[in-house]
Amino acid sequence: MGSGQWSVVQRSPLGTEPPTSEYVPESGCLSIIVLGASGDLAKKKTFPALFHLYRQGFIQSHDVHIFGYARSKMSDHDLRDRIRGYLTPCKGCEETHEEDVNQFLQLIKYVAGAYDTEEGFRLLDKAISEYEVSKNSTDGSSRRLFYLALPPSVYPSVCKMIKSYCMNKSDLGGWTRIVVEKPFGRDLQSAEELSSQIGELFEEPQIYRIDHYLGKELVQNLMVLRFANRFFLPLWNRDNISNIQIVFREDFGTDGRGGYFDQYGIIRDIIQNHLLQVLCLVAMEKPVSLKPEHVRDEKVKVLQSVLPIEDSEVVLGQYQGYTEDPTVPDNSNTPTFATVILRIHNERWEGVPFIIKAGKALNSRKAEIRVQFKDVPGDIYKCKKQGRNEFVIRLQPSEAMYMKLTVKEPGLEMNTVQSELDLSYSQRYQQTIIPEAYERLILDTIRGDQQHFVRRDELKAAWEIFTPLLHKIDRGEMKSLPYKPGSRGPEEADKLAEKSGFVQTHGYIWIPPTL
Ligand code: NDP
Ligand code: BG6
């Protein structure tokens, strides 16, 4: 086991005050209940994240128990076997990995039951209560964290069941928290309905709407970069920045998830949540403090300042072969690619296009933010020839941030070239393990820190931006252009970016430093 203790967990971010005013001292036993334990998300993300938290000492066997709940009839042993293969060793822990996995799996118990009947939830409550009693937790607190790794269609009934049968017992004190996954609704109306249904059962501080992009290392770095560096303060605005791209590319298609994906499409799957959250952090004003409510207040303001999307500033695509998936209808118009220009109507960003692009089955896998600056005025060095200054934050793979700038080419001639100030994480932080987004976010839910979770009004504002466009696509009024798998997507997307002001740099060659 790692050496971290609860004290590590309780340390507040960046040495600030504890994140919420109702910060609960962490003691007593913690029950983490994974609903939908037989599913894909649970085995690929939730349990591995819990394992890594366990391995690093953030959750410990003496005060944590994990419950899997799903409809499938399974024993504890079956569930443990199912997830064993997904528990990868942490860096440097390879030798004890087998033993760590066995110890961790012993913490997991499985309860089978339906999502809409009381029987299963009563059983679940009994199992949790037995555990709490066995830990003699009357003098401590009972902390129950319900992680809904489930389709949103069952959220309301599951929340009702939790509320009716599985809330922590008041005589034990403590808390009950609910973690819900995306997609949270299909449009403004359905999201609002879902929010109201859950809102009737739980208070907002109990609800953690997860967007795993908010747990990524470089996404978490955005506010620090922007607000803790004098460099950026005067530059980060319409006077200096020409355009900002926020890009998500995957080099594989829907990979067996065609049935799910076809119901949603790339805008609901990636843009309305992951990329929009990134946009908020790139564009927001400095919050009053790092308190979650202050940060989220600023994010909401950005979303509310986004202008309605123009049809002429959207390109949709669908990769050829997408409809060959047997779970996808032959006539599907669902976009697997989209470029959308968002415009923020405020003093800082008026006139700066945010070029948001996401696509599946493209020629590469990456997620990045590219801030492109305007041309140098009175350009005596012909900088334009080299290309514009760009500040690139690569979220994945190989986390990095680099600043492309014009310098004198070393030598006797006075030639200029484009080079870069390069902060590659694998080089600069060689000994550091970058945690998975889910690890960080689950830890935040245990600590009660909602800063990196989506608030209800934030979600509403996000849906307000995209719902009119989504309805047009759903009604077949906007068509997806075909593109070849393994390509850059439809050519029209690059043309749109160019038309909006993006200038591609040609001839720049990056020479990776040798380790
Ligand atoms: P790219 O060459 O990958 O992309 C530059 C920009 O041009 C992107 O906005 C890209 O859009 C766009 N683009 C690429 N091809 C086309 C096209 N055919 N038509 C229109 N637009 C296009 O990145 P960089 O210039 O930043 O860097 C070049 C290489 O050097 C990259 O591989 C980069 O990863 C690497 N590098 C790595 C560093 C590091 O790891 N620390 C530091 C510096 C550079 P889109 O994103 O949609 O492709
Ligand atoms: C999920 C989407 O939210 O994010 C998937 O549903 C996508 O379609 C995934 O593949 C990408 O996450 P990451 O962390 O691999 O970029």
Coordinates of C-alpha atoms and ligand atoms in Angstrom, one line a residue:
M1 CA 0.0 0.0 0.0
G2 CA 1.1 3.6 -0.6
S3 CA 1.8 5.8 2.3
G4 CA -0.7 8.6 1.6
Q5 CA -3.1 9.3 4.5
W6 CA -6.4 11.0 4.8
S7 CA -4.6 14.2 5.7
V8 CA -3.5 14.2 2.1
V9 CA -7.0 14.0 0.9
Q10 CA -8.1 16.8 3.2
R11 CA -5.5 19.2 1.9
S12 CA -7.3 22.0 0.1
P13 CA -6.4 22.8 -3.5
L14 CA -3.4 25.2 -3.9
G15 CA -3.4 25.9 -0.2
T16 CA -6.7 27.7 -0.1
E17 CA -9.4 27.5 2.4
P18 CA -11.4 24.2 2.4
P19 CA -13.5 24.2 -0.7
T20 CA -17.0 24.4 0.7
S21 CA -18.3 26.2 3.7
E22 CA -20.1 23.0 4.8
Y23 CA -16.8 21.0 4.6
V24 CA -17.4 17.8 6.5
P25 CA -14.5 16.4 8.5
E26 CA -13.6 13.1 6.9
S27 CA -14.1 10.3 9.5
G28 CA -16.2 7.3 9.9
C29 CA -16.7 4.8 7.1
L30 CA -17.1 5.5 3.5
S31 CA -19.3 3.4 1.2
I32 CA -18.8 3.8 -2.5
I33 CA -21.6 2.4 -4.5
V34 CA -21.1 1.8 -8.2
L35 CA -24.5 1.5 -9.8
G36 CA -24.3 -0.1 -13.2
A37 CA -21.3 -2.2 -12.0
S38 CA -21.6 -4.7 -14.8
G39 CA -21.2 -2.0 -17.5
D40 CA -18.4 -0.7 -19.6
L41 CA -17.8 2.6 -17.9
A42 CA -17.6 0.9 -14.5
K43 CA -15.0 -1.7 -15.5
K44 CA -13.0 0.6 -17.8
K45 CA -13.0 3.8 -15.7
T46 CA -14.7 3.7 -12.3
F47 CA -13.2 0.6 -10.7
P48 CA -9.7 1.3 -12.1
A49 CA -9.8 4.9 -10.8
L50 CA -10.9 3.5 -7.4
F51 CA -8.0 1.0 -7.5
H52 CA -5.5 3.8 -8.1
L53 CA -6.9 5.9 -5.3
Y54 CA -6.6 2.8 -3.1
R55 CA -3.1 2.1 -4.3
Q56 CA -2.0 5.6 -3.5
G57 CA -3.6 5.5 0.0
F58 CA -6.4 7.9 -0.7
I59 CA -8.9 5.3 0.2
Q60 CA -8.0 2.7 2.7
S61 CA -9.3 -0.7 3.6
H62 CA -10.1 0.1 7.3
D63 CA -12.6 2.8 6.4
V64 CA -13.8 2.1 2.8
H65 CA -16.1 -0.4 1.3
I66 CA -17.1 -0.6 -2.4
F67 CA -20.5 -2.0 -3.5
G68 CA -21.3 -2.9 -7.1
Y69 CA -25.0 -2.9 -8.0
A70 CA -26.6 -4.0 -11.3
R71 CA -29.3 -6.2 -12.7
S72 CA -27.1 -9.0 -13.8
K73 CA -27.0 -12.0 -11.5
M74 CA -23.4 -12.3 -10.3
S75 CA -21.5 -13.2 -7.2
D76 CA -18.9 -11.0 -5.6
H77 CA -16.4 -13.3 -7.1
D78 CA -17.8 -12.8 -10.7
L79 CA -17.7 -9.1 -10.4
R80 CA -14.1 -9.1 -9.1
D81 CA -13.1 -11.4 -12.0
R82 CA -14.7 -9.1 -14.4
I83 CA -12.8 -6.0 -13.4
R84 CA -9.5 -7.6 -12.4
G85 CA -8.0 -7.4 -15.9
Y86 CA -8.7 -3.6 -16.1
L87 CA -6.7 -2.8 -13.0
T88 CA -3.4 -1.7 -14.3
P89 CA -0.3 -1.2 -12.1
C90 CA 0.6 2.3 -11.1
K91 CA 4.1 3.4 -12.2
G92 CA 6.7 1.9 -9.9
C93 CA 4.2 -0.5 -8.2
E94 CA 4.6 -3.4 -10.7
E95 CA 6.2 -5.7 -8.1
T96 CA 3.3 -5.6 -5.6
H97 CA 0.6 -5.3 -8.2
E98 CA -0.9 -8.8 -7.9
E99 CA -1.1 -8.5 -4.1
D100 CA -2.5 -5.0 -4.3
V101 CA -5.2 -6.1 -6.7
N102 CA -6.2 -9.0 -4.5
Q103 CA -6.5 -6.7 -1.4
F104 CA -8.5 -4.1 -3.3
L105 CA -10.9 -6.7 -4.8
Q106 CA -11.6 -7.9 -1.3
L107 CA -13.2 -4.5 -0.6
I108 CA -15.8 -5.0 -3.3
K109 CA -19.2 -6.6 -2.7
Y110 CA -21.9 -7.1 -5.3
V111 CA -25.7 -6.7 -4.9
A112 CA -28.0 -7.6 -7.7
G113 CA -31.3 -5.8 -8.3
A114 CA -33.5 -3.8 -10.6
Y115 CA -33.2 0.0 -11.0
D116 CA -36.8 0.7 -10.3
T117 CA -38.0 -1.6 -7.5
E118 CA -37.5 -1.3 -3.8
E119 CA -36.4 -4.9 -3.2
G120 CA -32.9 -4.5 -4.7
F121 CA -32.3 -1.1 -3.0
R122 CA -33.4 -2.5 0.4
L123 CA -30.9 -5.3 0.0
L124 CA -28.3 -2.7 -1.0
D125 CA -29.1 -0.6 2.1
K126 CA -28.9 -3.6 4.3
A127 CA -25.4 -4.5 2.9
I128 CA -24.2 -0.9 3.4
S129 CA -25.7 -0.7 6.9
E130 CA -24.2 -4.0 7.9
Y131 CA -20.8 -2.7 6.9
E132 CA -21.3 0.5 8.7
V133 CA -22.4 -1.3 11.9
S134 CA -19.4 -3.7 11.6
K135 CA -17.3 -0.6 11.6
N136 CA -19.0 0.6 14.7
S137 CA -19.7 3.9 13.0
T138 CA -22.3 5.1 15.5
D139 CA -19.7 7.6 16.8
G140 CA -18.5 8.6 13.4
S141 CA -20.3 9.5 10.2
S142 CA -21.8 7.5 7.5
R143 CA -20.6 8.6 4.1
R144 CA -22.4 7.2 1.1
L145 CA -21.2 8.0 -2.4
F146 CA -23.5 6.7 -5.2
Y147 CA -21.8 6.6 -8.6
L148 CA -24.4 6.3 -11.4
A149 CA -22.5 4.5 -14.2
L150 CA -25.9 4.1 -15.9
P151 CA -27.8 5.4 -18.9
P152 CA -29.6 8.6 -18.0
S153 CA -33.0 7.1 -18.7
V154 CA -32.8 5.4 -15.3
Y155 CA -31.4 8.3 -13.3
P156 CA -34.8 9.5 -12.0
S157 CA -35.9 6.1 -10.8
V158 CA -32.5 5.2 -9.3
C159 CA -32.3 8.6 -7.5
K160 CA -35.8 8.0 -6.1
M161 CA -34.8 4.5 -4.9
I162 CA -31.7 5.9 -3.2
K163 CA -33.6 8.6 -1.6
S164 CA -36.3 6.3 -0.3
Y165 CA -34.3 3.3 0.8
C166 CA -30.5 4.0 0.8
M167 CA -30.0 7.4 2.4
N168 CA -27.5 7.4 5.2
K169 CA -29.1 7.1 8.6
S170 CA -29.5 10.4 10.3
D171 CA -28.3 9.1 13.6
L172 CA -25.0 8.4 12.0
G173 CA -24.5 11.9 10.5
G174 CA -22.3 12.2 7.5
W175 CA -23.5 12.6 3.9
T176 CA -25.0 11.1 0.8
R177 CA -23.7 12.2 -2.6
I178 CA -24.7 11.3 -6.1
V179 CA -22.3 11.3 -9.1
V180 CA -24.0 11.4 -12.5
E181 CA -22.4 10.9 -15.8
K182 CA -23.0 12.5 -19.2
P183 CA -25.0 12.5 -21.4
F184 CA -27.2 14.6 -19.1
G185 CA -30.2 15.0 -21.3
R186 CA -30.5 15.2 -25.1
D187 CA -31.5 18.9 -25.3
L188 CA -32.5 21.8 -23.2
Q189 CA -35.9 20.5 -22.3
S190 CA -34.9 16.9 -21.5
A191 CA -31.9 18.1 -19.5
E192 CA -34.1 20.5 -17.5
E193 CA -36.7 17.8 -16.9
L194 CA -34.0 15.5 -15.6
S195 CA -32.5 18.3 -13.5
S196 CA -35.9 19.0 -11.9
Q197 CA -36.6 15.3 -11.2
I198 CA -33.2 14.9 -9.5
G199 CA -33.4 18.3 -7.9
E200 CA -36.6 17.4 -6.1
L201 CA -34.8 14.5 -4.4
F202 CA -31.3 15.9 -3.7
E203 CA -29.9 19.3 -2.9
E204 CA -27.4 20.8 -5.5
P205 CA -24.4 20.3 -3.1
Q206 CA -25.2 16.6 -3.2
I207 CA -25.2 16.3 -7.0
Y208 CA -21.9 15.9 -8.8
R209 CA -22.4 16.1 -12.6
I210 CA -19.1 14.7 -13.9
D211 CA -17.4 15.8 -17.1
H212 CA -14.1 13.9 -17.1
Y213 CA -12.4 16.6 -19.2
L214 CA -12.5 18.8 -16.1
G215 CA -10.2 16.2 -14.4
K216 CA -7.5 16.2 -17.1
E217 CA -4.2 17.6 -15.9
L218 CA -3.9 20.4 -18.4
V219 CA -7.5 21.4 -18.1
Q220 CA -6.9 21.8 -14.4
N221 CA -3.9 23.9 -15.3
L222 CA -5.8 26.4 -17.4
M223 CA -6.9 28.7 -14.5
V224 CA -3.4 28.6 -13.0
L225 CA -1.8 29.5 -16.3
R226 CA -4.2 32.3 -17.0
F227 CA -4.5 33.9 -13.6
A228 CA -1.1 33.2 -12.0
N229 CA 1.1 34.5 -14.9
R230 CA 1.7 38.1 -15.6
F231 CA 2.6 37.1 -19.2
F232 CA -0.9 36.3 -20.2
L233 CA -2.9 38.9 -18.4
P234 CA -2.5 41.7 -21.0
L235 CA -2.5 39.4 -24.0
W236 CA -5.6 37.3 -23.4
N237 CA -8.1 39.3 -25.3
R238 CA -9.5 40.5 -28.6
D239 CA -6.7 43.1 -29.1
N240 CA -4.1 40.4 -29.4
I241 CA -5.8 37.1 -30.2
S242 CA -7.0 36.4 -33.7
N243 CA -8.8 33.1 -33.0
I244 CA -8.9 30.1 -30.6
Q245 CA -9.3 26.5 -31.7
I246 CA -10.4 23.8 -29.3
V247 CA -10.0 20.5 -31.0
F248 CA -10.8 16.9 -30.3
R249 CA -9.7 14.2 -32.7
E250 CA -10.0 10.5 -32.5
D251 CA -8.4 8.1 -34.9
F252 CA -11.0 5.4 -34.4
G253 CA -14.7 5.3 -35.1
T254 CA -17.6 4.4 -32.8
D255 CA -16.0 1.1 -32.0
G256 CA -19.0 -1.0 -31.1
R257 CA -20.8 2.0 -29.5
G258 CA -22.7 2.8 -32.7
G259 CA -26.1 2.2 -31.1
Y260 CA -25.4 4.7 -28.3
F261 CA -23.5 7.2 -30.5
D262 CA -26.2 7.3 -33.1
Q263 CA -28.7 8.6 -30.5
Y264 CA -26.4 11.5 -29.6
G265 CA -23.8 12.4 -32.3
I266 CA -20.6 14.2 -31.9
I267 CA -22.0 17.5 -30.7
R268 CA -23.8 15.9 -27.7
D269 CA -21.0 13.4 -27.1
I270 CA -18.1 15.8 -27.1
I271 CA -18.7 19.4 -28.0
Q272 CA -21.7 20.4 -25.7
N273 CA -19.9 19.1 -22.7
H274 CA -16.1 18.4 -22.9
L275 CA -15.1 21.1 -25.3
L276 CA -17.5 23.7 -24.0
Q277 CA -16.1 23.2 -20.5
V278 CA -12.7 23.8 -21.9
L279 CA -13.9 26.9 -23.6
C280 CA -15.3 28.2 -20.4
L281 CA -11.9 27.9 -18.7
V282 CA -10.2 29.5 -21.6
A283 CA -12.6 32.5 -21.9
M284 CA -13.9 33.2 -18.4
E285 CA -13.0 36.2 -16.3
K286 CA -10.9 35.8 -13.1
P287 CA -13.2 34.5 -10.3
V288 CA -13.4 36.3 -7.0
S289 CA -11.7 33.3 -5.3
L290 CA -11.1 29.6 -5.9
K291 CA -14.3 28.7 -4.1
P292 CA -16.3 26.4 -6.4
E293 CA -19.3 28.7 -6.6
H294 CA -17.1 31.7 -7.6
V295 CA -15.4 29.7 -10.4
R296 CA -18.7 28.3 -11.6
D297 CA -20.4 31.7 -11.6
E298 CA -17.7 32.9 -14.1
K299 CA -18.2 29.9 -16.3
V300 CA -21.9 30.5 -16.4
K301 CA -21.4 34.1 -17.5
V302 CA -19.2 32.9 -20.5
L303 CA -21.9 30.5 -21.6
Q304 CA -24.6 33.1 -21.3
S305 CA -22.6 35.4 -23.5
V306 CA -22.3 33.0 -26.4
L307 CA -24.3 34.2 -29.4
P308 CA -26.7 32.0 -31.3
I309 CA -24.8 29.7 -33.7
E310 CA -25.1 30.7 -37.4
D311 CA -25.8 27.8 -39.8
S312 CA -23.1 29.2 -42.1
E313 CA -20.6 28.6 -39.3
V314 CA -21.2 24.9 -38.9
V315 CA -19.8 22.0 -40.9
L316 CA -21.0 18.5 -40.1
G317 CA -19.5 15.3 -41.3
Q318 CA -20.1 11.5 -41.1
Y319 CA -17.3 9.1 -41.9
Q320 CA -17.9 6.6 -44.7
G321 CA -18.7 3.2 -43.3
Y322 CA -20.4 4.5 -40.2
T323 CA -23.8 3.2 -41.1
E324 CA -22.3 -0.3 -41.8
D325 CA -22.4 -0.8 -38.0
P326 CA -25.5 -3.1 -37.6
T327 CA -26.8 -0.9 -34.7
V328 CA -26.8 2.2 -36.8
P329 CA -29.7 2.9 -39.2
D330 CA -28.7 2.9 -42.9
N331 CA -30.1 6.4 -43.4
S332 CA -28.5 8.0 -40.3
N333 CA -27.6 11.7 -40.6
T334 CA -25.9 11.7 -37.2
P335 CA -22.7 13.7 -37.4
T336 CA -19.4 12.0 -36.3
F337 CA -17.6 15.2 -37.1
A338 CA -18.4 18.9 -36.5
T339 CA -16.8 22.2 -36.7
V340 CA -18.8 25.0 -35.1
I341 CA -17.7 28.6 -34.6
L342 CA -18.8 30.0 -31.3
R343 CA -18.7 33.8 -30.7
I344 CA -18.7 35.4 -27.3
H345 CA -20.4 38.7 -27.0
N346 CA -18.4 40.5 -24.3
E347 CA -15.8 43.1 -23.9
R348 CA -12.9 40.6 -23.9
W349 CA -13.9 38.4 -26.8
E350 CA -16.0 40.4 -29.3
G351 CA -14.9 39.4 -32.8
V352 CA -12.7 36.5 -31.8
P353 CA -14.0 33.2 -33.2
F354 CA -13.7 30.1 -31.1
I355 CA -13.3 27.3 -33.6
I356 CA -14.6 24.2 -31.9
K357 CA -13.9 21.0 -33.8
A358 CA -14.5 17.3 -32.9
G359 CA -14.3 14.2 -35.0
K360 CA -14.1 10.5 -34.9
A361 CA -12.3 8.2 -37.4
L362 CA -9.8 11.0 -38.3
N363 CA -6.1 10.8 -39.1
S364 CA -4.8 11.4 -35.6
R365 CA -5.8 11.3 -31.9
K366 CA -5.4 14.5 -30.0
A367 CA -7.1 17.2 -27.9
E368 CA -5.7 20.6 -27.8
I369 CA -6.3 24.3 -27.4
R370 CA -4.6 26.5 -30.0
V371 CA -4.5 30.3 -29.3
Q372 CA -3.5 32.1 -32.4
F373 CA -2.3 35.6 -32.1
K374 CA -2.7 38.4 -34.6
D375 CA 0.0 39.4 -37.1
V376 CA 2.7 41.7 -35.8
P377 CA 1.9 45.3 -36.8
G378 CA 4.6 47.1 -38.7
D379 CA 6.2 43.8 -39.6
I380 CA 9.9 44.7 -40.4
Y381 CA 11.0 41.1 -40.1
K382 CA 8.5 39.6 -42.4
C383 CA 7.2 37.5 -39.5
K384 CA 4.0 36.8 -41.5
K385 CA 6.1 34.5 -43.7
Q386 CA 7.0 32.4 -40.7
G387 CA 3.6 32.2 -39.3
R388 CA 1.7 33.7 -36.4
N389 CA 2.5 33.3 -32.8
E390 CA 0.6 30.5 -31.3
F391 CA 0.2 29.2 -27.8
V392 CA -0.8 25.5 -27.9
I393 CA -1.9 23.5 -24.9
R394 CA -2.1 19.9 -25.8
L395 CA -4.4 18.0 -23.4
Q396 CA -3.6 14.6 -24.8
P397 CA -1.7 12.5 -25.8
S398 CA 1.7 13.6 -24.4
E399 CA 0.6 16.6 -22.4
A400 CA 2.5 19.7 -23.4
M401 CA 2.2 23.4 -23.8
Y402 CA 4.3 25.3 -26.4
M403 CA 4.6 28.8 -27.6
K404 CA 5.4 29.1 -31.3
L405 CA 7.4 32.3 -31.8
T406 CA 9.7 33.9 -34.4
V407 CA 13.4 34.0 -33.6
K408 CA 16.6 34.7 -35.4
E409 CA 18.0 31.6 -37.0
P410 CA 21.4 30.9 -35.4
G411 CA 24.2 31.8 -37.7
L412 CA 25.8 34.7 -39.5
E413 CA 22.7 35.5 -41.6
M414 CA 19.9 37.6 -40.2
N415 CA 17.2 35.1 -41.1
T416 CA 14.1 34.5 -39.0
V417 CA 12.5 31.1 -38.3
Q418 CA 9.7 29.9 -36.2
S419 CA 10.7 28.0 -33.1
E420 CA 9.0 27.2 -29.8
L421 CA 9.2 27.5 -26.1
D422 CA 8.4 24.0 -25.2
L423 CA 7.1 22.6 -21.9
S424 CA 6.6 18.9 -22.6
Y425 CA 5.4 17.2 -19.5
S426 CA 7.2 13.9 -20.2
Q427 CA 10.5 15.8 -20.2
R428 CA 10.0 18.4 -17.5
Y429 CA 8.2 16.1 -15.0
Q430 CA 9.8 12.8 -15.6
Q431 CA 9.2 11.3 -12.2
T432 CA 5.7 12.6 -11.9
I433 CA 2.7 10.4 -12.5
I434 CA -0.2 12.2 -14.1
P435 CA -3.4 10.9 -12.5
E436 CA -6.3 9.8 -14.6
A437 CA -9.2 12.3 -14.8
Y438 CA -11.6 10.0 -13.1
E439 CA -9.2 9.4 -10.1
R440 CA -9.1 13.1 -9.4
L441 CA -12.8 13.7 -9.8
I442 CA -13.8 10.8 -7.6
L443 CA -11.4 12.1 -5.0
D444 CA -13.1 15.5 -5.3
T445 CA -16.5 13.9 -4.7
I446 CA -15.2 12.3 -1.5
R447 CA -13.8 15.6 -0.3
G448 CA -16.9 17.5 -1.2
D449 CA -15.2 19.8 -3.7
Q450 CA -17.6 20.7 -6.6
Q451 CA -15.3 23.1 -8.4
H452 CA -14.7 20.6 -11.2
F453 CA -18.3 19.5 -11.6
V454 CA -21.0 21.1 -13.7
R455 CA -23.6 23.1 -11.9
R456 CA -27.2 23.0 -12.9
D457 CA -27.3 26.5 -14.4
E458 CA -24.1 25.8 -16.2
L459 CA -25.6 22.7 -17.8
K460 CA -28.7 24.7 -18.8
A461 CA -26.7 27.4 -20.4
A462 CA -24.7 24.8 -22.3
W463 CA -27.8 23.2 -23.7
E464 CA -29.2 26.6 -24.6
I465 CA -26.3 27.1 -26.9
F466 CA -26.6 23.9 -28.9
T467 CA -30.3 23.0 -28.7
P468 CA -31.5 25.0 -31.8
L469 CA -28.7 23.5 -33.9
L470 CA -29.3 20.0 -32.6
H471 CA -33.0 20.2 -33.4
K472 CA -32.2 21.3 -37.0
I473 CA -29.9 18.3 -37.4
D474 CA -32.5 16.0 -35.8
R475 CA -35.1 17.3 -38.3
G476 CA -32.7 16.6 -41.2
E477 CA -32.4 20.3 -42.0
M478 CA -28.6 20.2 -41.8
K479 CA -26.8 17.4 -43.5
S480 CA -23.6 15.6 -42.6
L481 CA -21.0 15.6 -45.4
P482 CA -19.2 12.3 -46.0
Y483 CA -15.5 12.0 -45.3
K484 CA -13.0 9.2 -45.6
P485 CA -12.0 7.4 -42.3
G486 CA -8.4 8.3 -41.6
S487 CA -8.7 11.8 -43.2
R488 CA -8.9 15.3 -41.7
G489 CA -12.7 15.3 -42.0
P490 CA -14.6 17.3 -44.6
E491 CA -12.5 19.9 -46.5
E492 CA -15.2 22.4 -45.8
A493 CA -14.2 22.4 -42.1
D494 CA -10.7 23.7 -42.9
K495 CA -12.2 26.2 -45.3
L496 CA -14.5 27.4 -42.5
A497 CA -11.6 27.8 -40.1
E498 CA -9.7 29.7 -42.7
K499 CA -12.6 31.9 -43.4
S500 CA -13.0 32.7 -39.8
G501 CA -9.5 33.9 -39.5
F502 CA -7.3 30.9 -38.8
V503 CA -4.0 31.0 -40.7
Q504 CA -2.2 27.7 -41.0
T505 CA 1.5 27.7 -40.5
H506 CA 3.4 26.0 -43.3
G507 CA 6.9 24.7 -43.2
Y508 CA 7.3 24.7 -39.4
I509 CA 9.2 21.7 -38.3
W510 CA 9.4 20.6 -34.7
I511 CA 12.6 18.8 -33.6
P512 CA 11.7 16.8 -30.5
P513 CA 14.4 17.2 -27.8
T514 CA 16.2 14.0 -26.9
L515 CA 15.7 12.8 -23.4
Ligands
NDP1 P1 0.1 20.9 -36.3 O1 1.1 20.9 -37.5 O2 -0.4 19.6 -35.9 O3 -1.1 21.8 -36.6 C1 -1.1 23.2 -36.8 C2 -2.4 23.7 -37.1 O4 -2.7 23.5 -38.5 C3 -3.5 23.0 -36.4 O5 -4.5 24.0 -36.0 C4 -4.1 22.0 -37.4 O6 -5.4 21.7 -37.3 C5 -3.9 22.8 -38.7 N1 -3.7 22.0 -39.8 C6 -2.9 20.9 -40.0 N2 -3.1 20.5 -41.2 C7 -3.9 21.2 -41.9 C8 -4.5 21.3 -43.2 N3 -4.2 20.4 -44.1 N4 -5.4 22.2 -43.5 C9 -5.7 23.2 -42.6 N5 -5.3 23.2 -41.3 C10 -4.4 22.2 -41.0 O7 0.8 21.4 -35.0 P2 1.9 22.5 -34.7 O8 2.2 23.4 -35.7 O9 1.6 23.0 -33.4 O10 3.2 21.5 -34.5 C11 3.7 20.7 -35.5 C12 4.2 19.4 -34.9 O11 5.1 19.6 -33.9 C13 3.0 18.7 -34.3 O12 3.1 17.3 -34.5 C14 3.2 19.0 -32.8 O13 2.6 18.0 -32.0 C15 4.7 19.0 -32.7 N6 5.2 19.8 -31.5 C16 5.2 19.2 -30.4 C17 5.6 19.8 -29.3 C18 5.6 19.1 -28.0 O14 5.1 18.0 -27.9 N7 6.0 19.7 -26.9 C19 6.1 21.2 -29.3 C20 6.0 21.8 -30.6 C21 5.5 21.1 -31.7 P3 -5.9 20.3 -36.7 O15 -5.6 20.3 -35.3 O16 -7.3 20.2 -37.0 O17 -5.0 19.3 -37.4
BG6_2 C1 -16.5 10.2 -23.9 C2 -17.2 10.1 -25.2 O1 -17.2 11.2 -23.1 O2 -15.2 10.8 -24.1 C3 -16.4 9.1 -26.1 O3 -18.5 9.5 -24.9 C4 -15.0 9.6 -26.3 O4 -17.0 9.1 -27.4 C5 -14.3 9.9 -24.9 O5 -14.2 8.6 -26.9 C6 -13.0 10.5 -25.0 O6 -12.4 10.6 -23.8 P1 -10.8 10.8 -23.7 O7 -10.5 11.0 -22.3 O8 -10.2 9.5 -24.2 O9 -10.4 11.9 -24.6

